[in-house]
């Protein structure tokens, strides 16, 4: 999910909510999309699933000043062939977007956790997260975007936040890091990070 935008003369926006999608082949090709936290029982005959797990995006910077950083995107993890047990109920957690000044929440399915995006900064460096939050762009100098892919996963779940810079006459707030790139497989039914 996308991070909340920064704002030049007030607090930034809240981040977007996450999503979880699972896909399985047996007994028929099916995919299930989750936009809220709930339990799901794996159907008979299913032994593995493909998954896409996206966490909530971070909120934008929370000060009323100029050049708040934007929130980072929620962590993005995807894969194929994750072993599951038919008849077992799994809790699917869909992370909400962070309010202004707060990280997004994690999304989970089985053993997979994508981490919420970092909040954009309202006073300095961005915050670490699935993708890092953008740095504040004022006062004079350079602030660092938050680290992405935090905690570290392989493949990476996200990118670093943008740098904030000001020369005391032009104030620039930086956007949060984007999620992992996409490549689509098998007829576009599910896009995989790449």
CSV table of C-alpha atoms in Angstrom, one decimal:
chain,number,residue,atom,x,y,z
A,1,UNK,CA,0.0,0.0,0.0
A,2,UNK,CA,1.2,3.5,-0.7
A,3,UNK,CA,2.5,5.8,1.9
A,4,UNK,CA,0.8,9.0,2.9
A,5,UNK,CA,1.8,12.2,1.1
A,6,UNK,CA,3.9,14.9,2.7
A,7,UNK,CA,2.5,18.4,2.9
A,8,UNK,CA,4.1,21.8,2.6
A,9,UNK,CA,2.3,23.7,5.3
A,10,UNK,CA,0.5,21.1,7.5
A,11,UNK,CA,0.6,17.4,8.5
A,12,UNK,CA,0.9,14.8,5.8
A,13,UNK,CA,-1.8,12.2,4.9
A,14,UNK,CA,-2.4,8.7,6.3
A,15,UNK,CA,-1.0,5.7,4.4
A,16,UNK,CA,-3.0,3.2,2.5
A,17,UNK,CA,-4.1,-0.2,3.8
A,18,UNK,CA,-2.4,-3.5,2.9
A,19,UNK,CA,-3.8,-6.5,1.1
A,20,UNK,CA,-3.2,-10.3,1.1
A,21,UNK,CA,-3.9,-12.5,-1.9
A,22,UNK,CA,-3.5,-16.3,-2.0
A,23,UNK,CA,-3.8,-18.5,-5.1
A,24,UNK,CA,-4.0,-22.3,-5.3
A,25,UNK,CA,-4.4,-24.9,-8.1
A,26,UNK,CA,-6.1,-27.9,-6.6
A,27,UNK,CA,-8.9,-28.9,-6.9
A,28,UNK,CA,-9.5,-25.9,-9.3
A,29,UNK,CA,-7.6,-22.7,-9.9
A,30,UNK,CA,-8.8,-20.2,-7.4
A,31,UNK,CA,-7.6,-17.0,-5.8
A,32,UNK,CA,-8.8,-15.3,-2.6
A,33,UNK,CA,-8.3,-11.6,-1.8
A,34,UNK,CA,-8.3,-10.3,1.8
A,35,UNK,CA,-8.7,-6.6,2.6
A,36,UNK,CA,-9.4,-7.1,6.3
A,37,UNK,CA,-8.1,-9.4,9.1
A,38,UNK,CA,-9.9,-12.8,9.2
A,39,UNK,CA,-9.5,-16.6,9.3
A,40,UNK,CA,-9.4,-18.7,6.2
A,41,UNK,CA,-9.6,-22.5,6.1
A,42,UNK,CA,-7.5,-24.2,3.3
A,43,UNK,CA,-9.8,-26.3,1.1
A,44,UNK,CA,-9.4,-30.1,0.7
A,45,UNK,CA,-6.7,-31.2,-1.7
A,46,UNK,CA,-4.7,-28.0,-1.5
A,47,UNK,CA,-1.1,-28.6,-0.3
A,48,UNK,CA,0.6,-25.3,-1.4
A,49,UNK,CA,-0.3,-21.7,-2.4
A,50,UNK,CA,1.1,-18.7,-4.2
A,51,UNK,CA,0.9,-15.5,-2.1
A,52,UNK,CA,1.1,-11.8,-2.3
A,53,UNK,CA,1.3,-10.0,1.1
A,54,UNK,CA,1.4,-6.2,1.3
A,55,UNK,CA,1.6,-4.2,4.5
A,56,UNK,CA,0.0,-0.9,5.3
A,57,UNK,CA,1.8,2.3,4.1
A,58,UNK,CA,3.4,4.8,6.5
A,59,UNK,CA,1.7,8.1,7.3
A,60,UNK,CA,3.2,11.4,6.1
A,61,UNK,CA,5.2,13.7,8.4
A,62,UNK,CA,3.3,15.1,11.4
A,63,UNK,CA,4.3,18.7,11.9
A,64,UNK,CA,2.5,21.9,10.8
A,65,UNK,CA,5.7,23.2,9.3
A,66,UNK,CA,7.0,23.1,5.7
A,67,UNK,CA,8.5,20.2,3.9
A,68,UNK,CA,7.2,17.1,5.7
A,69,UNK,CA,8.4,13.8,4.3
A,70,UNK,CA,6.0,11.3,2.7
A,71,UNK,CA,5.3,7.9,4.2
A,72,UNK,CA,7.0,4.8,2.8
A,73,UNK,CA,5.1,2.1,1.0
A,74,UNK,CA,4.1,-1.1,2.9
A,75,UNK,CA,6.5,-4.0,2.6
A,76,UNK,CA,5.7,-6.2,-0.5
A,77,UNK,CA,6.4,-10.0,-0.4
A,78,UNK,CA,5.3,-12.6,-2.9
A,79,UNK,CA,6.2,-16.2,-3.7
A,80,UNK,CA,5.0,-19.5,-5.0
A,81,UNK,CA,4.7,-23.0,-3.5
A,82,UNK,CA,4.3,-22.1,0.1
A,83,UNK,CA,3.3,-25.4,1.9
A,84,UNK,CA,-0.1,-25.3,3.7
A,85,UNK,CA,-2.3,-28.0,5.3
A,86,UNK,CA,-5.8,-28.6,3.9
A,87,UNK,CA,-8.5,-28.2,6.5
A,88,UNK,CA,-6.4,-25.9,8.7
A,89,UNK,CA,-7.6,-22.4,9.6
A,90,UNK,CA,-5.0,-19.7,9.0
A,91,UNK,CA,-5.2,-16.2,10.4
A,92,UNK,CA,-4.8,-13.6,7.7
A,93,UNK,CA,-3.7,-10.2,9.1
A,94,UNK,CA,-4.1,-7.2,6.8
A,95,UNK,CA,-2.2,-4.2,8.0
A,96,UNK,CA,-3.8,-0.8,8.2
A,97,UNK,CA,-2.1,2.4,6.9
A,98,UNK,CA,-0.4,4.5,9.4
A,99,UNK,CA,-2.0,7.8,10.6
A,100,UNK,CA,0.0,11.0,10.1
A,101,UNK,CA,3.3,10.5,11.9
A,102,UNK,CA,2.9,6.7,12.4
A,103,UNK,CA,4.3,3.6,10.6
A,104,UNK,CA,1.9,1.3,8.7
A,105,UNK,CA,0.9,-2.0,10.3
A,106,UNK,CA,2.3,-5.4,9.3
A,107,UNK,CA,0.4,-7.9,7.1
A,108,UNK,CA,0.8,-11.7,7.6
A,109,UNK,CA,-0.2,-15.0,6.2
A,110,UNK,CA,1.2,-18.3,7.6
A,111,UNK,CA,5.0,-17.8,8.0
A,112,UNK,CA,5.1,-14.7,5.8
A,113,UNK,CA,5.2,-11.2,7.3
A,114,UNK,CA,5.4,-7.9,5.3
A,115,UNK,CA,6.3,-4.9,7.5
A,116,UNK,CA,4.5,-1.6,7.6
A,117,UNK,CA,6.0,1.4,5.7
A,118,UNK,CA,8.0,3.9,7.7
A,119,UNK,CA,6.5,7.3,8.6
A,120,UNK,CA,7.6,10.4,6.8
A,121,UNK,CA,9.6,12.8,9.0
A,122,UNK,CA,8.3,16.1,10.3
A,123,UNK,CA,11.7,17.1,11.8
A,124,UNK,CA,14.7,15.1,10.5
A,125,UNK,CA,15.4,11.7,9.0
A,126,UNK,CA,12.7,9.4,7.8
A,127,UNK,CA,11.7,6.3,9.7
A,128,UNK,CA,12.7,2.7,8.7
A,129,UNK,CA,10.0,0.2,7.6
A,130,UNK,CA,9.0,-2.1,4.8
A,131,UNK,CA,9.9,0.9,2.6
A,132,UNK,CA,11.4,3.8,4.4
A,133,UNK,CA,9.7,7.1,5.1
A,134,UNK,CA,10.9,10.3,3.4
A,135,UNK,CA,13.0,12.8,5.2
A,136,UNK,CA,12.0,16.3,6.3
A,137,UNK,CA,13.3,19.0,3.9
A,138,UNK,CA,13.9,21.9,6.3
A,139,UNK,CA,16.0,23.6,7.8
A,140,UNK,CA,19.2,24.2,5.8
A,141,UNK,CA,21.0,20.9,5.1
A,142,UNK,CA,20.3,17.3,4.1
A,143,UNK,CA,18.2,14.7,6.0
A,144,UNK,CA,18.3,11.0,5.2
A,145,UNK,CA,15.3,8.9,4.2
A,146,UNK,CA,14.4,5.9,6.4
A,147,UNK,CA,15.9,2.5,5.6
A,148,UNK,CA,13.7,0.2,3.5
A,149,UNK,CA,13.5,-3.6,3.8
A,150,UNK,CA,13.5,-3.3,7.6
A,151,UNK,CA,13.7,-5.9,9.0
A,152,UNK,CA,15.7,-7.4,6.2
A,153,UNK,CA,14.1,-10.1,4.0
A,154,UNK,CA,15.3,-11.9,0.8
A,155,UNK,CA,14.1,-10.9,-1.7
A,156,UNK,CA,13.8,-7.3,-0.5
A,157,UNK,CA,10.3,-6.1,0.5
A,158,UNK,CA,10.9,-2.4,-0.2
A,159,UNK,CA,13.2,0.5,-0.7
A,160,UNK,CA,14.8,3.4,1.2
A,161,UNK,CA,12.9,6.7,1.7
A,162,UNK,CA,13.9,9.8,-0.2
A,163,UNK,CA,16.4,12.4,1.0
A,164,UNK,CA,15.1,15.8,2.3
A,165,UNK,CA,17.1,18.9,1.4
A,166,UNK,CA,16.8,22.7,1.9
A,167,UNK,CA,18.9,25.7,1.0
A,168,UNK,CA,16.8,27.9,3.2
A,169,UNK,CA,15.1,29.5,0.2
A,170,UNK,CA,13.7,26.4,-1.5
A,171,UNK,CA,12.2,23.7,0.7
A,172,UNK,CA,11.8,20.2,-0.7
A,173,UNK,CA,10.1,17.3,1.0
A,174,UNK,CA,10.9,13.8,-0.3
A,175,UNK,CA,8.5,11.0,-1.0
A,176,UNK,CA,8.9,7.6,0.7
A,177,UNK,CA,10.6,4.7,-1.0
A,178,UNK,CA,8.4,2.6,-3.4
A,179,UNK,CA,7.6,-1.0,-3.0
A,180,UNK,CA,9.5,-3.8,-4.8
A,181,UNK,CA,9.2,-3.9,-8.6
A,182,UNK,CA,6.7,-6.2,-10.3
A,183,UNK,CA,6.9,-8.9,-12.9
A,184,UNK,CA,3.7,-10.8,-13.8
A,185,UNK,CA,3.6,-14.5,-14.4
A,186,UNK,CA,1.1,-17.1,-15.6
A,187,UNK,CA,-1.3,-14.9,-17.6
A,188,UNK,CA,-1.1,-12.0,-15.2
A,189,UNK,CA,-3.1,-13.9,-12.5
A,190,UNK,CA,-0.6,-12.9,-9.8
A,191,UNK,CA,2.3,-10.4,-10.1
A,192,UNK,CA,5.6,-11.4,-8.5
A,193,UNK,CA,8.2,-9.1,-7.0
A,194,UNK,CA,11.3,-8.8,-9.2
